[in-house]
PDB file of C-alpha atoms (C1' of nucleotides) in Angstrom:
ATOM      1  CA  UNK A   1     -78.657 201.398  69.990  1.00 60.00           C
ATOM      2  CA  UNK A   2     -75.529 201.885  71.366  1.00 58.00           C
ATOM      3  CA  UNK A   3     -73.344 199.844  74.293  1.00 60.00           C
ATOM      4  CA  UNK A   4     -74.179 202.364  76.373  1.00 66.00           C
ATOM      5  CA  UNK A   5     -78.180 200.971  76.584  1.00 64.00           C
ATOM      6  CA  UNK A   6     -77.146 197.101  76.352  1.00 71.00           C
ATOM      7  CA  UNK A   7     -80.200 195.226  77.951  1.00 78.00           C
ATOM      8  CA  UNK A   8     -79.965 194.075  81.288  1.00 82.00           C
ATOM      9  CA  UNK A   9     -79.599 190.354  82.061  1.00 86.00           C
ATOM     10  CA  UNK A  10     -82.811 188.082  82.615  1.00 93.00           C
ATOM     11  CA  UNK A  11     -83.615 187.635  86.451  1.00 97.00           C
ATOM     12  CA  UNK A  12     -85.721 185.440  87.962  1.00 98.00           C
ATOM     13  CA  UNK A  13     -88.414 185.555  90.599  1.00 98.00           C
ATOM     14  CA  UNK A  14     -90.000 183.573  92.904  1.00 98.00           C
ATOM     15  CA  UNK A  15     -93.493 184.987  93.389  1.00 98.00           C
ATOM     16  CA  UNK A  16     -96.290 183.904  95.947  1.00 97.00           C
ATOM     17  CA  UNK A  17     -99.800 183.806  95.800  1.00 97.00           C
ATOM     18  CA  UNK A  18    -102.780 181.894  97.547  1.00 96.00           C
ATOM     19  CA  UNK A  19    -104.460 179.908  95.125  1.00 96.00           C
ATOM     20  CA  UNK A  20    -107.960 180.406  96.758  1.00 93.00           C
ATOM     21  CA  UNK A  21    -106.748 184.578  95.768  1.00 94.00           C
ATOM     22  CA  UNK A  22    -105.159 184.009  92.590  1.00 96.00           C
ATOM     23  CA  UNK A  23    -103.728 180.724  91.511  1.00 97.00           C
ATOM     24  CA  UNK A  24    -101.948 179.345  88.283  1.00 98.00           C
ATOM     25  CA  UNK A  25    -104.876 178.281  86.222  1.00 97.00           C
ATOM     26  CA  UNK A  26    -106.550 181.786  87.071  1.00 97.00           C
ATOM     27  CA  UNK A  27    -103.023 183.271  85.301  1.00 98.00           C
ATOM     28  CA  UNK A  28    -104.111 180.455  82.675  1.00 98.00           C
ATOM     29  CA  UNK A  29    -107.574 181.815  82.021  1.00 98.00           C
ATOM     30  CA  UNK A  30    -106.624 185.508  81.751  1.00 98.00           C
ATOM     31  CA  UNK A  31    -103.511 185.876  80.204  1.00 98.00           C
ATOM     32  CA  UNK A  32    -101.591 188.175  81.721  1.00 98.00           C
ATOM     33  CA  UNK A  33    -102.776 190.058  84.715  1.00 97.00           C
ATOM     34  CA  UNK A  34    -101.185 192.981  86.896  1.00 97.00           C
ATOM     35  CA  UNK A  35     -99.401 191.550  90.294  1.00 97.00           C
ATOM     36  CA  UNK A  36    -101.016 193.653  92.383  1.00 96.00           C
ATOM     37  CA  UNK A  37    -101.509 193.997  96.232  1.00 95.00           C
ATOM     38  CA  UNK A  38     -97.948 193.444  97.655  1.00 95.00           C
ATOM     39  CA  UNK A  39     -97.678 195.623 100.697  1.00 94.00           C
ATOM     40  CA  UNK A  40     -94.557 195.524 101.878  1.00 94.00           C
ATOM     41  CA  UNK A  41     -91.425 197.250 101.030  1.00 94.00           C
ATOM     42  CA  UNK A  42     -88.891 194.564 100.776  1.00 93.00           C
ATOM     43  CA  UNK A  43     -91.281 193.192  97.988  1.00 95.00           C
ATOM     44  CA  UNK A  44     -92.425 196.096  96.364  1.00 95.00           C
ATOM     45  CA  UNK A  45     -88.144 197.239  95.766  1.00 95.00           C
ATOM     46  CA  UNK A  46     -88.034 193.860  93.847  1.00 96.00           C
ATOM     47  CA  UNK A  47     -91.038 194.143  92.007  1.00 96.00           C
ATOM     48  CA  UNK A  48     -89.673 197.596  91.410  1.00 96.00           C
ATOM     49  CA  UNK A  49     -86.455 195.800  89.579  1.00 96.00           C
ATOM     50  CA  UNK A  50     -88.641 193.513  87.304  1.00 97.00           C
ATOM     51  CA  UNK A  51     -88.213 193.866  83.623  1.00 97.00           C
ATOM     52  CA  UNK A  52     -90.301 192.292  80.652  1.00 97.00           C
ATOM     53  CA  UNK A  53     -88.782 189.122  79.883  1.00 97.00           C
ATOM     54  CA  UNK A  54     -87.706 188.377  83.645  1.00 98.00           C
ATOM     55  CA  UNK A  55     -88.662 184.790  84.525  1.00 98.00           C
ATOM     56  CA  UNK A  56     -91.429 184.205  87.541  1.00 98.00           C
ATOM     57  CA  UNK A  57     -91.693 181.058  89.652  1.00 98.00           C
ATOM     58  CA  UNK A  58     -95.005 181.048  90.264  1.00 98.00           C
ATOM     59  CA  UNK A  59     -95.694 179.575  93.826  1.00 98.00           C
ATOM     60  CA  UNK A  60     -99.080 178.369  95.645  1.00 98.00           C
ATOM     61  CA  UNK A  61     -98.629 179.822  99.239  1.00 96.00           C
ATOM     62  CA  UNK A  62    -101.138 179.177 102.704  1.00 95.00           C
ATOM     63  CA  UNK A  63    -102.870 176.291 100.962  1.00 95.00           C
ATOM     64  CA  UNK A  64    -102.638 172.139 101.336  1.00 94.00           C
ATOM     65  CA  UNK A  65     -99.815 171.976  99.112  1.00 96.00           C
ATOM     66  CA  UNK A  66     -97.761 174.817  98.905  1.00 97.00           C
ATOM     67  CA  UNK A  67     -95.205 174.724  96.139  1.00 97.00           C
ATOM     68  CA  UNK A  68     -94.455 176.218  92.542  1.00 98.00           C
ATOM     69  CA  UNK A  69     -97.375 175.465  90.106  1.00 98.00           C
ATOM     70  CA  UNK A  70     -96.387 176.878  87.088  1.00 98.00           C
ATOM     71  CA  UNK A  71     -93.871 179.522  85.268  1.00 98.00           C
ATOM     72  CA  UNK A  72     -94.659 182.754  84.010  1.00 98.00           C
ATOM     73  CA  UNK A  73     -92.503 186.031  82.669  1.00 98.00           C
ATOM     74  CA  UNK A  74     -92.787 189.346  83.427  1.00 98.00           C
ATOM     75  CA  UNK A  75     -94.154 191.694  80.375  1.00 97.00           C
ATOM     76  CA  UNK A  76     -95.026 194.909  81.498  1.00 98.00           C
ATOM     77  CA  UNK A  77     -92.756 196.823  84.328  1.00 96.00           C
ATOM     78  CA  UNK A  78     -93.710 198.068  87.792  1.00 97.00           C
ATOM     79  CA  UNK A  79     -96.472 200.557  87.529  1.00 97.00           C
ATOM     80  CA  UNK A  80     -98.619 202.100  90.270  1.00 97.00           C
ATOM     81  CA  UNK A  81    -101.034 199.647  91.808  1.00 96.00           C
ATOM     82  CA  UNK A  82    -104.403 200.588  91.200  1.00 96.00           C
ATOM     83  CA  UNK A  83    -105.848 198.851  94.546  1.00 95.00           C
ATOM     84  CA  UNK A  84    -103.905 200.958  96.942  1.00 94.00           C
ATOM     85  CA  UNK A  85    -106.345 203.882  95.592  1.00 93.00           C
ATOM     86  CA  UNK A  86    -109.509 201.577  95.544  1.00 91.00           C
ATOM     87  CA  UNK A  87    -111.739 200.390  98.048  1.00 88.00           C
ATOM     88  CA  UNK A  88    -111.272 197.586  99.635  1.00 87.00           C
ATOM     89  CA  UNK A  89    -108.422 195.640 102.150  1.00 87.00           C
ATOM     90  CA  UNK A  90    -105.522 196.541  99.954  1.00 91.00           C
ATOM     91  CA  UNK A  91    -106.494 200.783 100.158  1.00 91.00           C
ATOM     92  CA  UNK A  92    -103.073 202.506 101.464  1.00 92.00           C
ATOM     93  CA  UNK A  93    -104.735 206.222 102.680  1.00 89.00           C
ATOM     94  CA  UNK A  94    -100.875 207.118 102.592  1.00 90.00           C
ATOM     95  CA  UNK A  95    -100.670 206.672  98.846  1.00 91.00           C
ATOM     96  CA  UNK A  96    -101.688 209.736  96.585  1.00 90.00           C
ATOM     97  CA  UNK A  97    -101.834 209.665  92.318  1.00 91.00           C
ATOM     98  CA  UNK A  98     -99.147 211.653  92.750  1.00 92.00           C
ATOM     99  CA  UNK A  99     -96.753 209.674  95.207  1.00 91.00           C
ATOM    100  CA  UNK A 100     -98.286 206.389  94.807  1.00 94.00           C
ATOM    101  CA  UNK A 101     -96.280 203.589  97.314  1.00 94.00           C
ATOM    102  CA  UNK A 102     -96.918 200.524  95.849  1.00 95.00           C
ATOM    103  CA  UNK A 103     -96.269 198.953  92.396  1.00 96.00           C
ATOM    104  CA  UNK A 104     -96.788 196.030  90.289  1.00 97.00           C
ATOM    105  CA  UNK A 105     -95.651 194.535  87.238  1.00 98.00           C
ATOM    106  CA  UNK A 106     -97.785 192.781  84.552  1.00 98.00           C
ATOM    107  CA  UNK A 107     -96.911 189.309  84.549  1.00 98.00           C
ATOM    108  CA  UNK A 108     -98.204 186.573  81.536  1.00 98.00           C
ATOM    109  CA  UNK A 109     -98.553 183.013  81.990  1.00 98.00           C
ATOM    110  CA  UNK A 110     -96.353 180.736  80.179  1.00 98.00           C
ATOM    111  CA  UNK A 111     -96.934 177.056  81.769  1.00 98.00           C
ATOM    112  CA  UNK A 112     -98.554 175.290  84.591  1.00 98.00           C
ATOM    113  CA  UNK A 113     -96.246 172.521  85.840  1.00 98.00           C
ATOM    114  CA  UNK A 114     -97.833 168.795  85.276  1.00 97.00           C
ATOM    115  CA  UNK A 115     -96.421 167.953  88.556  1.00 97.00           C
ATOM    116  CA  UNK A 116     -95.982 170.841  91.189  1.00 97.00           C
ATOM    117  CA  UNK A 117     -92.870 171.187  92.675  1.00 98.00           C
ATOM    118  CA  UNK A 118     -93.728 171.209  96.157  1.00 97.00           C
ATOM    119  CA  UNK A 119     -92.397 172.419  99.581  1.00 96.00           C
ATOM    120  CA  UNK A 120     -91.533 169.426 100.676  1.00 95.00           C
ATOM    121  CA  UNK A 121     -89.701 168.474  97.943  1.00 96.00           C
ATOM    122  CA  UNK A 122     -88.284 171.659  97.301  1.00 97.00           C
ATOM    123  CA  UNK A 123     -86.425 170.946 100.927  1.00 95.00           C
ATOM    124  CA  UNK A 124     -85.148 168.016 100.128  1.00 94.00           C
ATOM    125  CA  UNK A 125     -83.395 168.809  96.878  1.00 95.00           C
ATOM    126  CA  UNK A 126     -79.638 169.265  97.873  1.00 94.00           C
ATOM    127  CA  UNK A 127     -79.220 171.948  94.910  1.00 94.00           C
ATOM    128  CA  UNK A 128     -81.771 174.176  96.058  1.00 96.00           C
ATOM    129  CA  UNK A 129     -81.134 174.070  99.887  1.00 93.00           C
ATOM    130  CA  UNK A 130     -79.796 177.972 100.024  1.00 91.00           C
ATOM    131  CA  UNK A 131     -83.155 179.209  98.550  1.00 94.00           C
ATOM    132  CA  UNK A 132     -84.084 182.274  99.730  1.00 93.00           C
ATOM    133  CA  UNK A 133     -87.378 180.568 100.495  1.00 95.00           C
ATOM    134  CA  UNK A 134     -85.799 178.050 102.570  1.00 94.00           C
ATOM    135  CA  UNK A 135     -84.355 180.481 105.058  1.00 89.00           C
ATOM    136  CA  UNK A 136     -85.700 180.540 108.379  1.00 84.00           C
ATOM    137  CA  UNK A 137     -88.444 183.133 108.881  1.00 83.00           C
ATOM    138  CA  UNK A 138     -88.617 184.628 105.793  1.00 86.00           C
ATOM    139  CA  UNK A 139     -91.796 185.782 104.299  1.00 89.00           C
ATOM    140  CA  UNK A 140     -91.182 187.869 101.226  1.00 94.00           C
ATOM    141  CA  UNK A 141     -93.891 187.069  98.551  1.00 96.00           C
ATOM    142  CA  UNK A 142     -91.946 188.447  95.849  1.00 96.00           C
ATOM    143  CA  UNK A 143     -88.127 187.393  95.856  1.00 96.00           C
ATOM    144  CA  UNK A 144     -85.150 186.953  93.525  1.00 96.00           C
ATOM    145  CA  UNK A 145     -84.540 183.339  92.374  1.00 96.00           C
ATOM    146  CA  UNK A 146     -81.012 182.575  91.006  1.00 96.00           C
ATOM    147  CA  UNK A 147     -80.664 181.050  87.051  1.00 96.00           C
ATOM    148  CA  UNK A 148     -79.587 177.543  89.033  1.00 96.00           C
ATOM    149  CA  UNK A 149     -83.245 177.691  90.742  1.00 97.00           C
ATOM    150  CA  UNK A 150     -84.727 178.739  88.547  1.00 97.00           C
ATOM    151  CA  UNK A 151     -83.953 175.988  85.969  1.00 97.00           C
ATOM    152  CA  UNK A 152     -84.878 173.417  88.169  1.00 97.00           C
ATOM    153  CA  UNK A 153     -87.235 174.894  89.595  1.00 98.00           C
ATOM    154  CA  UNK A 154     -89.040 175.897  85.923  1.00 97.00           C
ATOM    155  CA  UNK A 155     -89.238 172.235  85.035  1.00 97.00           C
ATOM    156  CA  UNK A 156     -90.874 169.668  85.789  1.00 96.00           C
ATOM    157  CA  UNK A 157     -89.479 167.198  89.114  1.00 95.00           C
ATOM    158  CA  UNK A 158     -87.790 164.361  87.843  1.00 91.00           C
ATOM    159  CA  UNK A 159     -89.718 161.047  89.090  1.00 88.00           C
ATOM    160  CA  UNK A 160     -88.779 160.037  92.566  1.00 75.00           C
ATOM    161  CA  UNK A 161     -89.525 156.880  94.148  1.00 57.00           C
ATOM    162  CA  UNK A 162     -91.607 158.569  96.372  1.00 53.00           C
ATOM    163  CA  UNK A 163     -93.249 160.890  94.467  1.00 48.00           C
ATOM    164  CA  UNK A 164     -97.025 160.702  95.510  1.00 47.00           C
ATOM    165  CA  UNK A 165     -96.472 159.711  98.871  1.00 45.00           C
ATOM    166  CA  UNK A 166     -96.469 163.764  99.913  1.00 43.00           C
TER     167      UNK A 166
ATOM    168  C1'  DG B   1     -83.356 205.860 118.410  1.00 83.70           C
ATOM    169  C1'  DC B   2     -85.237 202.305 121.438  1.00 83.70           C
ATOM    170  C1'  DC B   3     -88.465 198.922 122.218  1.00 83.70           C
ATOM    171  C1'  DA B   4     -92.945 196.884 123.437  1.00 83.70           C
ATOM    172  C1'  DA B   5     -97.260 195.909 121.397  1.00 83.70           C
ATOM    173  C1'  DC B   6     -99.568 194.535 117.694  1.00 83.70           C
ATOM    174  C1'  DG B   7    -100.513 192.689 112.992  1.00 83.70           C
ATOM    175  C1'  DT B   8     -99.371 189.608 109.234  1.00 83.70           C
ATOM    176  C1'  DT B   9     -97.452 185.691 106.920  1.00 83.70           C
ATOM    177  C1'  DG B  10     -97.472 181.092 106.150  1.00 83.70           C
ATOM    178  C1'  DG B  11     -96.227 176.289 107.364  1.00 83.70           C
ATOM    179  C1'  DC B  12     -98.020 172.754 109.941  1.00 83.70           C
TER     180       DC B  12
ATOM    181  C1'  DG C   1    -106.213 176.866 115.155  1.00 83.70           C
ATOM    182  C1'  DC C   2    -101.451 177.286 116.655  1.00 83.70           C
ATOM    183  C1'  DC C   3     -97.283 179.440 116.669  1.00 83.70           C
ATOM    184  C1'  DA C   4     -92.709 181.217 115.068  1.00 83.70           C
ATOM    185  C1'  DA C   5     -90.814 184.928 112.848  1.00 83.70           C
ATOM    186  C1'  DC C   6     -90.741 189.175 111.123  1.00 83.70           C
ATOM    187  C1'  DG C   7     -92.516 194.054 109.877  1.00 83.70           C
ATOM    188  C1'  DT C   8     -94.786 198.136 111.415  1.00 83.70           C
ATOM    189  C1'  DT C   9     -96.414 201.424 114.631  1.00 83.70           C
ATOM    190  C1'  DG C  10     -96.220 204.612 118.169  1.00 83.70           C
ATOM    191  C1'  DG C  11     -94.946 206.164 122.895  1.00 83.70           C
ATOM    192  C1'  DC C  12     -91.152 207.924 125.076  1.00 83.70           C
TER     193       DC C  12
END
DNA sequence: GCCAACGTTGGC
DNA sequence: GCCAACGTTGGC
């Protein structure tokens, strides 16, 4: 190997899923499993940029508690989603075998969080208040996390006095 | 290219 | 269920 093919630098990613779809302890049970089903473009480019080893924030969205669960890494890149071809709500009749339009990246579990760090919490940590996920309107499922958020965000919340009373 | 209508996301 | 915000679609 030569300079000219030095590995890219980890990223991190802040990926969303509804639990009652997909959650944490589902990652848990199976491994690894292919993040399928994004359908929309912003998204998709990022999941595009995911390389094995990246680190994934993974976060419980339209549920009681929103928040990140649990950490897991990227293993396998981007390849064509199987479910825009397939039956069912996430068919894209645009997509062919040959120009598919949507990708997705295999992603392995690593840990569920003992304590979730949720929403509300996440807004009221001062070193995370420029998150991406914090901004007004936005409603990526799949965006870039920065190495600050990401280790805090990767660990468990430190005790607070009240913790509980979310 | 503009923009209104519509659909989706996702917190609350 | 409500609603804000944003993306997508399609007429022009």
């Amino acid at each position: 190997m030569s300079a000219m093919s030095a590995v890219s630098p980890r990223r991190y990613w802040l990926m969303k899923s509804e639990p009652g779809d997909y959650s944490i302890a589902d990652l848990a049970r199976d491994g690894s499993d292919l993040w399928t089903g994004v359908r929309n473009f912003q998204a998709r480019n990022f999941l595009r940029e995911a390389r094995p080893g990246d680190g994934v924030l993974f976060y419980h969205s339209s549920c009681a508690a929103p928040g990140v669960y649990g950490v897991a890494e990227v293993c396998e890149e981007a390849s064509p989603d199987p479910t825009q071809f397939a039956r069912g709500k996430y068919r894209d009749p645009r997509a062919t075998k040959e120009k598919p339009l949507w990708f997705c990246p295999r992603v392995r579990f690593v840990r569920e969080l003992r304590t979730p760090w949720l929403l509300a919490r996440i807004r009221r940590e001062p070193a995370l208040a420029g998150m991406t996920l914090l901004r007004r309107g936005n409603r990526l499922s799949v965006m870039p996390a920065t190495l600050a958020e990401w280790r805090i965000l990767s660990a468990e919340p430190p005790p607070s006095a009240d913790a509980g009373a979310e």
